[in-house]
PDB file of C-alpha atoms in Angstrom:
ATOM      1  CA  TYR L   1     -18.740  10.967   4.561  1.00 86.00           C
ATOM      2  CA  PHE L   2     -16.273  12.926   2.274  1.00 89.00           C
ATOM      3  CA  PRO L   3     -16.624  14.761  -0.881  1.00 88.00           C
ATOM      4  CA  PRO L   4     -14.286  14.017  -3.813  1.00 87.00           C
ATOM      5  CA  GLU L   5     -11.801  16.983  -3.002  1.00 89.00           C
ATOM      6  CA  ARG L   6     -11.057  15.515   0.514  1.00 92.00           C
ATOM      7  CA  ARG L   7     -11.314  11.736  -0.488  1.00 92.00           C
ATOM      8  CA  ALA L   8      -7.652  11.052  -0.778  1.00 94.00           C
ATOM      9  CA  THR L   9      -6.794  12.561   2.514  1.00 95.00           C
ATOM     10  CA  ALA L  10      -9.658  10.779   4.273  1.00 94.00           C
ATOM     11  CA  LEU L  11      -8.627   7.409   2.491  1.00 94.00           C
ATOM     12  CA  SER L  12      -4.969   8.049   3.429  1.00 94.00           C
ATOM     13  CA  ILE L  13      -5.849   8.597   7.092  1.00 95.00           C
ATOM     14  CA  TYR L  14      -7.751   5.409   6.994  1.00 92.00           C
ATOM     15  CA  ALA L  15      -4.759   3.558   5.381  1.00 91.00           C
ATOM     16  CA  THR L  16      -2.442   4.687   8.236  1.00 92.00           C
ATOM     17  CA  GLY L  17      -4.078   2.139  10.387  1.00 90.00           C
ATOM     18  CA  VAL L  18      -2.260  -0.610   8.367  1.00 88.00           C
ATOM     19  CA  TYR L  19       1.252   0.913   9.200  1.00 90.00           C
ATOM     20  CA  ILE L  20       0.548   1.631  12.872  1.00 90.00           C
ATOM     21  CA  GLY L  21      -0.785  -2.085  13.151  1.00 86.00           C
ATOM     22  CA  ALA L  22       2.549  -3.266  11.387  1.00 85.00           C
ATOM     23  CA  MET L  23       4.455  -1.108  13.979  1.00 88.00           C
ATOM     24  CA  ILE L  24       2.689  -2.810  16.879  1.00 84.00           C
ATOM     25  CA  ALA L  25       2.929  -6.234  15.299  1.00 81.00           C
ATOM     26  CA  PHE L  26       6.792  -6.000  14.606  1.00 81.00           C
ATOM     27  CA  MET L  27       7.763  -4.464  17.944  1.00 81.00           C
ATOM     28  CA  ALA L  28       5.505  -6.544  20.308  1.00 80.00           C
ATOM     29  CA  GLY L  29       5.618  -9.657  17.901  1.00 75.00           C
ATOM     30  CA  GLY L  30       9.409  -9.823  18.141  1.00 71.00           C
ATOM     31  CA  TYR L  31       9.475  -9.736  21.942  1.00 76.00           C
ATOM     32  CA  ILE L  32       6.646 -12.309  22.338  1.00 80.00           C
ATOM     33  CA  ARG L  33       8.147 -14.713  19.738  1.00 75.00           C
ATOM     34  CA  GLU L  34      11.462 -14.616  21.533  1.00 74.00           C
ATOM     35  CA  HIS L  35       9.996 -15.047  25.043  1.00 79.00           C
ATOM     36  CA  PHE L  36       6.771 -17.064  24.476  1.00 80.00           C
ATOM     37  CA  GLY L  37       6.888 -18.490  21.075  1.00 76.00           C
ATOM     38  CA  TRP L  38       5.312 -17.489  17.671  1.00 74.00           C
ATOM     39  CA  ARG L  39       1.850 -19.041  18.165  1.00 80.00           C
ATOM     40  CA  LEU L  40       0.883 -16.594  20.796  1.00 81.00           C
ATOM     41  CA  VAL L  41       1.556 -13.586  18.506  1.00 76.00           C
ATOM     42  CA  TYR L  42      -1.175 -14.630  16.184  1.00 78.00           C
ATOM     43  CA  LEU L  43      -3.543 -15.100  19.041  1.00 81.00           C
ATOM     44  CA  LEU L  44      -2.781 -11.610  20.456  1.00 79.00           C
ATOM     45  CA  VAL L  45      -3.223 -10.157  16.892  1.00 76.00           C
ATOM     46  CA  GLY L  46      -6.450 -11.753  16.123  1.00 81.00           C
ATOM     47  CA  LEU L  47      -8.426 -11.436  19.273  1.00 85.00           C
ATOM     48  CA  PRO L  48      -8.811  -7.717  19.269  1.00 85.00           C
ATOM     49  CA  GLY L  49     -10.778  -7.929  16.071  1.00 87.00           C
ATOM     50  CA  ILE L  50     -13.909  -9.212  17.998  1.00 90.00           C
ATOM     51  CA  PRO L  51     -14.344  -6.253  20.368  1.00 93.00           C
ATOM     52  CA  LEU L  52     -13.313  -3.953  17.505  1.00 91.00           C
ATOM     53  CA  ALA L  53     -15.968  -5.127  15.153  1.00 93.00           C
ATOM     54  CA  LEU L  54     -18.557  -4.644  17.799  1.00 95.00           C
ATOM     55  CA  LEU L  55     -17.249  -1.127  18.383  1.00 95.00           C
ATOM     56  CA  VAL L  56     -17.741  -0.179  14.640  1.00 93.00           C
ATOM     57  CA  ARG L  57     -21.038  -1.869  14.473  1.00 92.00           C
ATOM     58  CA  THR L  58     -22.443   0.188  17.405  1.00 93.00           C
ATOM     59  CA  THR L  59     -20.749   3.545  16.670  1.00 94.00           C
ATOM     60  CA  VAL L  60     -20.361   4.309  12.938  1.00 91.00           C
ATOM     61  CA  ARG L  61     -23.474   5.558  11.188  1.00 88.00           C
ATOM     62  CA  GLU L  62     -24.185   4.479   7.680  1.00 84.00           C
ATOM     63  CA  LEU L  63     -24.871   7.536   5.609  1.00 83.00           C
ATOM     64  CA  PRO L  64     -26.877   7.264   2.467  1.00 81.00           C
ATOM     65  CA  ARG L  65     -24.705   6.872  -0.841  1.00 78.00           C
ATOM     66  CA  GLY L  66     -23.666  10.126  -2.466  1.00 77.00           C
ATOM     67  CA  PHE L  67     -24.446  12.171   0.919  1.00 80.00           C
ATOM     68  CA  SER L  68     -21.194  14.331   0.603  1.00 80.00           C
ATOM     69  CA  GLU L  69     -21.902  15.041  -2.908  1.00 78.00           C
ATOM     70  CA  SER L  70     -25.694  15.878  -2.636  1.00 69.00           C
ATOM     71  CA  ALA L  71     -26.321  13.016  -5.048  1.00 65.00           C
ATOM     72  CA  PRO L  72     -29.821  11.470  -5.322  1.00 66.00           C
ATOM     73  CA  ALA L  73     -30.165   8.356  -3.140  1.00 64.00           C
ATOM     74  CA  ASP L  74     -29.613   5.237  -5.026  1.00 66.00           C
ATOM     75  CA  ASN L  75     -30.497   1.980  -3.583  1.00 72.00           C
ATOM     76  CA  ARG L  76     -30.093  -0.344  -6.629  1.00 78.00           C
ATOM     77  CA  VAL L  77     -27.837  -3.311  -6.223  1.00 83.00           C
ATOM     78  CA  VAL L  78     -25.048  -3.560  -8.783  1.00 87.00           C
ATOM     79  CA  GLY L  79     -23.492  -6.984  -9.397  1.00 91.00           C
ATOM     80  CA  THR L  80     -19.907  -7.875  -9.263  1.00 92.00           C
ATOM     81  CA  GLY L  81     -19.920  -8.765 -12.808  1.00 93.00           C
ATOM     82  CA  GLU L  82     -21.234  -5.438 -13.947  1.00 93.00           C
ATOM     83  CA  VAL L  83     -18.563  -3.708 -11.781  1.00 93.00           C
ATOM     84  CA  ILE L  84     -15.854  -5.755 -13.350  1.00 95.00           C
ATOM     85  CA  ARG L  85     -16.818  -5.099 -16.871  1.00 94.00           C
ATOM     86  CA  PHE L  86     -17.180  -1.262 -15.940  1.00 93.00           C
ATOM     87  CA  LEU L  87     -13.582  -1.240 -14.545  1.00 94.00           C
ATOM     88  CA  LEU L  88     -12.281  -3.151 -17.649  1.00 94.00           C
ATOM     89  CA  SER L  89     -13.628  -0.337 -19.798  1.00 92.00           C
ATOM     90  CA  ARG L  90     -11.694   2.368 -17.951  1.00 93.00           C
ATOM     91  CA  ARG L  91      -8.310   2.541 -19.025  1.00 93.00           C
ATOM     92  CA  SER L  92      -7.184   4.699 -15.910  1.00 94.00           C
ATOM     93  CA  PHE L  93      -8.213   1.894 -13.598  1.00 95.00           C
ATOM     94  CA  LEU L  94      -6.208  -0.606 -15.437  1.00 95.00           C
ATOM     95  CA  TYR L  95      -3.256   1.547 -15.098  1.00 96.00           C
ATOM     96  CA  ILE L  96      -3.828   2.427 -11.594  1.00 95.00           C
ATOM     97  CA  ALA L  97      -4.053  -1.367 -10.776  1.00 95.00           C
ATOM     98  CA  ALA L  98      -0.913  -2.112 -12.696  1.00 95.00           C
ATOM     99  CA  GLY L  99       1.034   0.621 -10.936  1.00 95.00           C
ATOM    100  CA  ALA L 100      -0.221  -0.146  -7.528  1.00 94.00           C
ATOM    101  CA  SER L 101       0.477  -3.996  -8.130  1.00 93.00           C
ATOM    102  CA  CYS L 102       4.222  -3.089  -8.925  1.00 93.00           C
ATOM    103  CA  GLN L 103       4.281  -0.885  -5.764  1.00 92.00           C
ATOM    104  CA  SER L 104       2.771  -3.537  -3.585  1.00 91.00           C
ATOM    105  CA  LEU L 105       4.973  -6.260  -5.033  1.00 90.00           C
ATOM    106  CA  GLY L 106       8.027  -4.636  -3.664  1.00 87.00           C
ATOM    107  CA  GLY L 107       6.364  -3.326  -0.403  1.00 87.00           C
ATOM    108  CA  TYR L 108       4.859  -6.620   0.534  1.00 88.00           C
ATOM    109  CA  ALA L 109       8.000  -8.515  -0.286  1.00 90.00           C
ATOM    110  CA  ILE L 110      10.036  -6.442   2.029  1.00 88.00           C
ATOM    111  CA  LEU L 111       7.384  -6.545   4.690  1.00 85.00           C
ATOM    112  CA  SER L 112       7.499 -10.452   4.529  1.00 87.00           C
ATOM    113  CA  TRP L 113      11.240 -10.885   4.007  1.00 92.00           C
ATOM    114  CA  GLY L 114      12.683  -7.915   5.529  1.00 90.00           C
ATOM    115  CA  PRO L 115      13.055  -9.505   8.960  1.00 90.00           C
ATOM    116  CA  ALA L 116      14.900 -12.483   7.434  1.00 92.00           C
ATOM    117  CA  PHE L 117      17.195 -10.276   5.560  1.00 93.00           C
ATOM    118  CA  LEU L 118      18.369  -8.385   8.470  1.00 93.00           C
ATOM    119  CA  GLU L 119      18.730 -11.443  10.557  1.00 92.00           C
ATOM    120  CA  ARG L 120      20.853 -13.105   7.927  1.00 92.00           C
ATOM    121  CA  VAL L 121      22.778 -10.543   6.276  1.00 92.00           C
ATOM    122  CA  HIS L 122      23.196  -7.987   9.132  1.00 93.00           C
ATOM    123  CA  GLN L 123      22.952 -10.639  12.101  1.00 92.00           C
ATOM    124  CA  MET L 124      20.565  -8.617  14.005  1.00 92.00           C
ATOM    125  CA  GLY L 125      18.343 -10.077  16.616  1.00 87.00           C
ATOM    126  CA  VAL L 126      14.827 -10.728  16.626  1.00 82.00           C
ATOM    127  CA  VAL L 127      13.793  -7.892  19.103  1.00 83.00           C
ATOM    128  CA  GLU L 128      16.149  -5.413  17.501  1.00 88.00           C
ATOM    129  CA  ILE L 129      14.585  -6.189  14.010  1.00 88.00           C
ATOM    130  CA  GLY L 130      11.099  -5.704  15.273  1.00 85.00           C
ATOM    131  CA  THR L 131      11.910  -2.579  16.958  1.00 87.00           C
ATOM    132  CA  TRP L 132      13.706  -0.989  13.843  1.00 90.00           C
ATOM    133  CA  LEU L 133      11.218  -2.245  11.245  1.00 88.00           C
ATOM    134  CA  GLY L 134       8.315  -1.442  13.486  1.00 89.00           C
ATOM    135  CA  LEU L 135       9.317   2.206  14.056  1.00 91.00           C
ATOM    136  CA  THR L 136      10.327   2.580  10.474  1.00 92.00           C
ATOM    137  CA  ILE L 137       7.115   1.302   8.841  1.00 90.00           C
ATOM    138  CA  GLY L 138       4.834   2.698  11.592  1.00 91.00           C
ATOM    139  CA  LEU L 139       6.136   6.308  11.508  1.00 92.00           C
ATOM    140  CA  GLY L 140       7.586   6.419   8.087  1.00 92.00           C
ATOM    141  CA  GLY L 141       4.867   4.498   6.295  1.00 92.00           C
ATOM    142  CA  SER L 142       1.894   6.368   7.964  1.00 93.00           C
ATOM    143  CA  ALA L 143       3.466   9.886   7.511  1.00 95.00           C
ATOM    144  CA  GLY L 144       4.026   9.099   3.802  1.00 94.00           C
ATOM    145  CA  ALA L 145       0.392   7.598   3.319  1.00 94.00           C
ATOM    146  CA  TYR L 146      -1.021  10.676   5.203  1.00 95.00           C
ATOM    147  CA  LEU L 147       1.090  13.152   3.303  1.00 95.00           C
ATOM    148  CA  GLY L 148       0.417  11.425  -0.269  1.00 94.00           C
ATOM    149  CA  GLY L 149      -3.332  11.750   0.284  1.00 94.00           C
ATOM    150  CA  ARG L 150      -3.131  15.318   1.727  1.00 95.00           C
ATOM    151  CA  LEU L 151      -0.893  16.656  -1.095  1.00 95.00           C
ATOM    152  CA  ALA L 152      -2.840  14.780  -3.934  1.00 94.00           C
ATOM    153  CA  ASP L 153      -6.001  16.633  -2.789  1.00 94.00           C
ATOM    154  CA  ARG L 154      -4.176  19.974  -2.525  1.00 94.00           C
ATOM    155  CA  LEU L 155      -2.531  19.674  -5.824  1.00 94.00           C
ATOM    156  CA  GLY L 156      -5.479  17.955  -7.439  1.00 91.00           C
ATOM    157  CA  ALA L 157      -7.653  20.947  -6.805  1.00 90.00           C
ATOM    158  CA  ARG L 158      -5.814  22.791  -9.305  1.00 89.00           C
ATOM    159  CA  ASP L 159      -5.091  19.976 -11.762  1.00 89.00           C
ATOM    160  CA  GLN L 160      -6.583  16.355 -11.287  1.00 89.00           C
ATOM    161  CA  SER L 161      -3.730  14.925 -13.050  1.00 90.00           C
ATOM    162  CA  TRP L 162      -1.763  15.276  -9.872  1.00 93.00           C
ATOM    163  CA  TYR L 163      -3.638  12.442  -8.307  1.00 94.00           C
ATOM    164  CA  MET L 164      -1.524  10.175 -10.543  1.00 94.00           C
ATOM    165  CA  ARG L 165       1.377  12.320 -11.258  1.00 94.00           C
ATOM    166  CA  LEU L 166       2.291  12.370  -7.671  1.00 94.00           C
ATOM    167  CA  PRO L 167       2.415   8.488  -7.106  1.00 94.00           C
ATOM    168  CA  ALA L 168       4.573   8.338 -10.344  1.00 95.00           C
ATOM    169  CA  ILE L 169       7.187  10.728  -8.913  1.00 95.00           C
ATOM    170  CA  GLN L 170       7.208   8.868  -5.474  1.00 94.00           C
ATOM    171  CA  ALA L 171       7.706   5.541  -7.074  1.00 93.00           C
ATOM    172  CA  LEU L 172      10.737   6.617  -8.630  1.00 94.00           C
ATOM    173  CA  LEU L 173      12.017   8.552  -5.599  1.00 94.00           C
ATOM    174  CA  GLY L 174      11.788   5.433  -3.601  1.00 93.00           C
ATOM    175  CA  VAL L 175      14.162   3.250  -5.843  1.00 94.00           C
ATOM    176  CA  PRO L 176      17.409   4.630  -4.661  1.00 95.00           C
ATOM    177  CA  PHE L 177      16.522   4.284  -1.082  1.00 95.00           C
ATOM    178  CA  VAL L 178      15.419   0.646  -1.223  1.00 94.00           C
ATOM    179  CA  VAL L 179      18.652  -0.143  -3.337  1.00 94.00           C
ATOM    180  CA  GLY L 180      20.585   1.431  -0.550  1.00 95.00           C
ATOM    181  CA  PHE L 181      18.736  -0.684   2.253  1.00 95.00           C
ATOM    182  CA  LEU L 182      19.474  -3.937   0.313  1.00 94.00           C
ATOM    183  CA  LEU L 183      22.942  -3.207  -0.713  1.00 94.00           C
ATOM    184  CA  LEU L 184      24.688  -1.165   1.725  1.00 94.00           C
ATOM    185  CA  GLN L 185      27.042  -3.155   3.793  1.00 92.00           C
ATOM    186  CA  ARG L 186      26.937  -1.057   7.092  1.00 93.00           C
ATOM    187  CA  THR L 187      23.867  -1.775   9.009  1.00 93.00           C
ATOM    188  CA  GLU L 188      23.236   1.732  10.211  1.00 93.00           C
ATOM    189  CA  LEU L 189      23.290   3.046   6.776  1.00 94.00           C
ATOM    190  CA  ALA L 190      20.976   0.386   5.611  1.00 93.00           C
ATOM    191  CA  LEU L 191      18.476   1.011   8.295  1.00 93.00           C
ATOM    192  CA  LEU L 192      18.683   4.858   7.745  1.00 93.00           C
ATOM    193  CA  SER L 193      18.041   4.189   3.864  1.00 94.00           C
ATOM    194  CA  PHE L 194      14.735   2.141   4.808  1.00 93.00           C
ATOM    195  CA  PHE L 195      13.005   5.236   6.547  1.00 93.00           C
ATOM    196  CA  PRO L 196      12.782   7.569   3.388  1.00 94.00           C
ATOM    197  CA  PHE L 197      11.932   4.485   1.212  1.00 94.00           C
ATOM    198  CA  SER L 198       9.101   3.533   3.718  1.00 92.00           C
ATOM    199  CA  PHE L 199       7.976   7.173   3.642  1.00 94.00           C
ATOM    200  CA  VAL L 200       7.884   7.965  -0.214  1.00 93.00           C
ATOM    201  CA  ALA L 201       6.831   4.293  -1.316  1.00 91.00           C
ATOM    202  CA  ASN L 202       3.428   4.497   0.615  1.00 91.00           C
ATOM    203  CA  MET L 203       2.401   7.955  -0.728  1.00 93.00           C
ATOM    204  CA  TYR L 204       0.255   6.217  -3.523  1.00 93.00           C
ATOM    205  CA  ILE L 205      -2.257   4.690  -1.230  1.00 93.00           C
ATOM    206  CA  GLY L 206      -4.773   7.585  -0.835  1.00 93.00           C
ATOM    207  CA  PRO L 207      -4.619   8.913  -4.489  1.00 94.00           C
ATOM    208  CA  MET L 208      -4.971   5.106  -5.693  1.00 94.00           C
ATOM    209  CA  LEU L 209      -8.113   4.593  -3.466  1.00 93.00           C
ATOM    210  CA  ALA L 210      -9.696   8.043  -4.087  1.00 93.00           C
ATOM    211  CA  MET L 211      -9.353   7.800  -8.035  1.00 93.00           C
ATOM    212  CA  THR L 212     -10.714   4.213  -8.029  1.00 93.00           C
ATOM    213  CA  GLN L 213     -13.881   5.458  -6.356  1.00 90.00           C
ATOM    214  CA  GLY L 214     -13.816   8.648  -8.433  1.00 90.00           C
ATOM    215  CA  ILE L 215     -14.062   6.980 -11.714  1.00 91.00           C
ATOM    216  CA  VAL L 216     -16.888   4.465 -10.931  1.00 90.00           C
ATOM    217  CA  LYS L 217     -20.632   4.956 -10.468  1.00 87.00           C
ATOM    218  CA  LEU L 218     -21.909   5.725  -7.042  1.00 84.00           C
ATOM    219  CA  ARG L 219     -23.269   2.090  -6.075  1.00 86.00           C
ATOM    220  CA  MET L 220     -20.030   0.628  -7.396  1.00 90.00           C
ATOM    221  CA  ARG L 221     -17.445   2.125  -5.076  1.00 89.00           C
ATOM    222  CA  ALA L 222     -17.105  -0.500  -2.419  1.00 90.00           C
ATOM    223  CA  THR L 223     -16.990  -3.269  -4.784  1.00 93.00           C
ATOM    224  CA  ALA L 224     -14.492  -1.498  -6.954  1.00 94.00           C
ATOM    225  CA  SER L 225     -12.243  -0.784  -4.120  1.00 93.00           C
ATOM    226  CA  ALA L 226     -12.546  -4.469  -2.833  1.00 94.00           C
ATOM    227  CA  ILE L 227     -11.665  -5.649  -6.592  1.00 95.00           C
ATOM    228  CA  LEU L 228      -8.587  -3.420  -6.389  1.00 95.00           C
ATOM    229  CA  LEU L 229      -7.406  -4.471  -2.979  1.00 93.00           C
ATOM    230  CA  PHE L 230      -7.931  -8.160  -4.049  1.00 94.00           C
ATOM    231  CA  ILE L 231      -5.641  -7.476  -7.118  1.00 93.00           C
ATOM    232  CA  LEU L 232      -3.051  -6.007  -4.831  1.00 91.00           C
ATOM    233  CA  ASN L 233      -3.048  -8.845  -2.386  1.00 90.00           C
ATOM    234  CA  MET L 234      -2.849 -11.499  -4.879  1.00 91.00           C
ATOM    235  CA  ILE L 235       0.038  -9.777  -6.763  1.00 89.00           C
ATOM    236  CA  GLY L 236       1.912  -8.178  -3.828  1.00 84.00           C
ATOM    237  CA  LEU L 237       1.290 -10.433  -0.924  1.00 83.00           C
ATOM    238  CA  GLY L 238       0.982 -13.522  -2.815  1.00 86.00           C
ATOM    239  CA  ALA L 239       3.375 -13.337  -5.825  1.00 88.00           C
ATOM    240  CA  GLY L 240       5.767 -10.913  -4.041  1.00 86.00           C
ATOM    241  CA  SER L 241       6.543 -13.272  -1.047  1.00 87.00           C
ATOM    242  CA  PHE L 242       6.654 -16.314  -3.525  1.00 90.00           C
ATOM    243  CA  VAL L 243       8.931 -14.615  -6.184  1.00 91.00           C
ATOM    244  CA  VAL L 244      11.335 -13.651  -3.377  1.00 91.00           C
ATOM    245  CA  GLY L 245      11.448 -17.172  -1.796  1.00 91.00           C
ATOM    246  CA  PHE L 246      11.718 -18.795  -5.231  1.00 92.00           C
ATOM    247  CA  SER L 247      14.628 -16.516  -6.239  1.00 92.00           C
ATOM    248  CA  ASN L 248      16.179 -17.172  -3.083  1.00 91.00           C
ATOM    249  CA  ASP L 249      16.228 -20.873  -3.445  1.00 91.00           C
ATOM    250  CA  GLN L 250      17.889 -20.520  -7.022  1.00 92.00           C
ATOM    251  CA  LEU L 251      20.478 -18.103  -5.958  1.00 92.00           C
ATOM    252  CA  ALA L 252      21.341 -19.807  -2.655  1.00 89.00           C
ATOM    253  CA  ALA L 253      23.985 -22.097  -4.119  1.00 88.00           C
ATOM    254  CA  ARG L 254      25.870 -19.097  -5.791  1.00 90.00           C
ATOM    255  CA  PHE L 255      25.479 -16.344  -3.157  1.00 90.00           C
ATOM    256  CA  GLY L 256      24.745 -18.228   0.214  1.00 90.00           C
ATOM    257  CA  ILE L 257      23.130 -16.055   2.757  1.00 89.00           C
ATOM    258  CA  GLU L 258      23.509 -13.056   0.356  1.00 90.00           C
ATOM    259  CA  ALA L 259      21.010 -14.607  -1.959  1.00 92.00           C
ATOM    260  CA  ILE L 260      18.094 -12.893  -0.042  1.00 93.00           C
ATOM    261  CA  ARG L 261      19.712  -9.416  -0.745  1.00 93.00           C
ATOM    262  CA  TYR L 262      19.543  -9.998  -4.610  1.00 92.00           C
ATOM    263  CA  SER L 263      16.216 -11.732  -4.390  1.00 93.00           C
ATOM    264  CA  LEU L 264      14.704  -8.697  -2.717  1.00 93.00           C
ATOM    265  CA  LEU L 265      16.439  -6.316  -4.969  1.00 91.00           C
ATOM    266  CA  GLY L 266      14.592  -7.872  -8.106  1.00 88.00           C
ATOM    267  CA  VAL L 267      11.117  -7.071  -6.761  1.00 89.00           C
ATOM    268  CA  ALA L 268      12.014  -3.903  -5.116  1.00 89.00           C
ATOM    269  CA  LEU L 269      12.915  -2.318  -8.434  1.00 91.00           C
ATOM    270  CA  ALA L 270       9.201  -2.624  -9.545  1.00 91.00           C
ATOM    271  CA  GLY L 271       8.967   1.045  -8.531  1.00 90.00           C
ATOM    272  CA  VAL L 272      10.184   1.722 -12.064  1.00 94.00           C
ATOM    273  CA  PRO L 273       7.589   0.119 -13.982  1.00 94.00           C
ATOM    274  CA  ALA L 274       5.065   1.496 -11.305  1.00 94.00           C
ATOM    275  CA  SER L 275       5.975   4.953 -12.170  1.00 95.00           C
ATOM    276  CA  VAL L 276       5.428   4.371 -15.929  1.00 95.00           C
ATOM    277  CA  PHE L 277       1.987   2.895 -15.312  1.00 96.00           C
ATOM    278  CA  PHE L 278       0.862   5.804 -13.030  1.00 95.00           C
ATOM    279  CA  LEU L 279       1.903   8.237 -15.825  1.00 94.00           C
ATOM    280  CA  GLN L 280      -0.242   6.281 -18.150  1.00 94.00           C
ATOM    281  CA  ALA L 281      -3.123   6.516 -15.603  1.00 94.00           C
ATOM    282  CA  ARG L 282      -2.751  10.297 -15.432  1.00 92.00           C
ATOM    283  CA  ARG L 283      -3.222  10.663 -19.276  1.00 90.00           C
ATOM    284  CA  ALA L 284      -6.488   8.485 -19.151  1.00 90.00           C
ATOM    285  CA  LEU L 285      -7.812  10.017 -15.842  1.00 89.00           C
ATOM    286  CA  ASP L 286      -9.524  13.244 -17.061  1.00 85.00           C
ATOM    287  CA  GLU L 287     -11.612  11.384 -19.564  1.00 86.00           C
ATOM    288  CA  ASP L 288     -12.598   8.641 -17.357  1.00 86.00           C
ATOM    289  CA  LEU L 289     -13.612  11.113 -14.470  1.00 85.00           C
ATOM    290  CA  ARG L 290     -15.710  13.142 -17.021  1.00 81.00           C
ATOM    291  CA  ALA L 291     -17.399   9.886 -18.304  1.00 80.00           C
ATOM    292  CA  ARG L 292     -18.445   8.692 -14.829  1.00 72.00           C
ATOM    293  CA  GLU L 293     -22.116   8.747 -13.972  1.00 60.00           C
ATOM    294  CA  LEU L 294     -23.371   9.214 -10.449  1.00 51.00           C
TER     295      LEU L 294
END
C-alpha cells in the first residue's frame, strides 16, 4: 500500500494501536479488576478479536506485492529458512534486532512490572495506577511512535541514515526520564517523568519495521517482520519480565519493597546499548539497502 518513502509513517500509525490498546486495557482493566475480578478482564479483552478479524477479512483488499513501487508481480513462495539466512547475511538487520531488543527489554519490563512498582513503592490504588499508566502509555506512546515514523520519513528523504540515527538519539534521550520515574521519591514527579520516557522510548518502532522491510526482497517482507517481532517478544516480553522478577527475588532481602525499583532500573538502562546498536545499524544500512533485490 505504501512506497518506501512513506513506509515508516504508515507502520508507525499501525503501531499506535498497541499503545491505544494498552491505554484501554490499563484504564478499564484496573476498574474491572477491582470491582469484578481479574478473570473478566481477559474475557473482555479477548472477545472483540472475533468481530475485528471478520471486519478485516471482509474490508481490507489484498494488493499485489510491490504495488506501491511499480515492481513486477512476484508470486513465488520463499521459505522461512531462506529468509533467516538472508537476514543473517545483513549486518544492518542484526544491529536493528539487537537495538530494538534492548529497547523492548526495558519497555516490556516496565509495562509488566510498572503497576506493581507504583503499588508497592508509591502506595497507589489499582484504579489510580490504571488511569495514570493508561493515559501516559496511550497518549505518550502513540504520539511518540507516530512522530518517530513521520520524522524518519522526512529526514530520511534527504539522508537514509536518519532511519537509524533517530532511534539512536531517542534511545539515549529516554534514559534520564526512566531513571527519574524509578528513583524520584515524590509520586507526582515520578509520574511526570514517565510521560516523556513513554514518548521518546517508542519512536524507534516505525523506522525499525520500515528498514527491516526495506533491506529484504519483495516476497520476504512479511516473514522478516514476523521474525523481528518474534525476537523482540522473546527478549523483551519474555526475558524482560523474567529478569525483573528474578532480580527482585534476589534483592528483596536487602531492599524490601524497594527491590522492585532497582530491578527495573537494571533493565531500563538498556537504552544505552540500544543507542550503540542503532548507530552500528546506521553504518551498515546504505550498503544493505543498495544490495536489496526486488
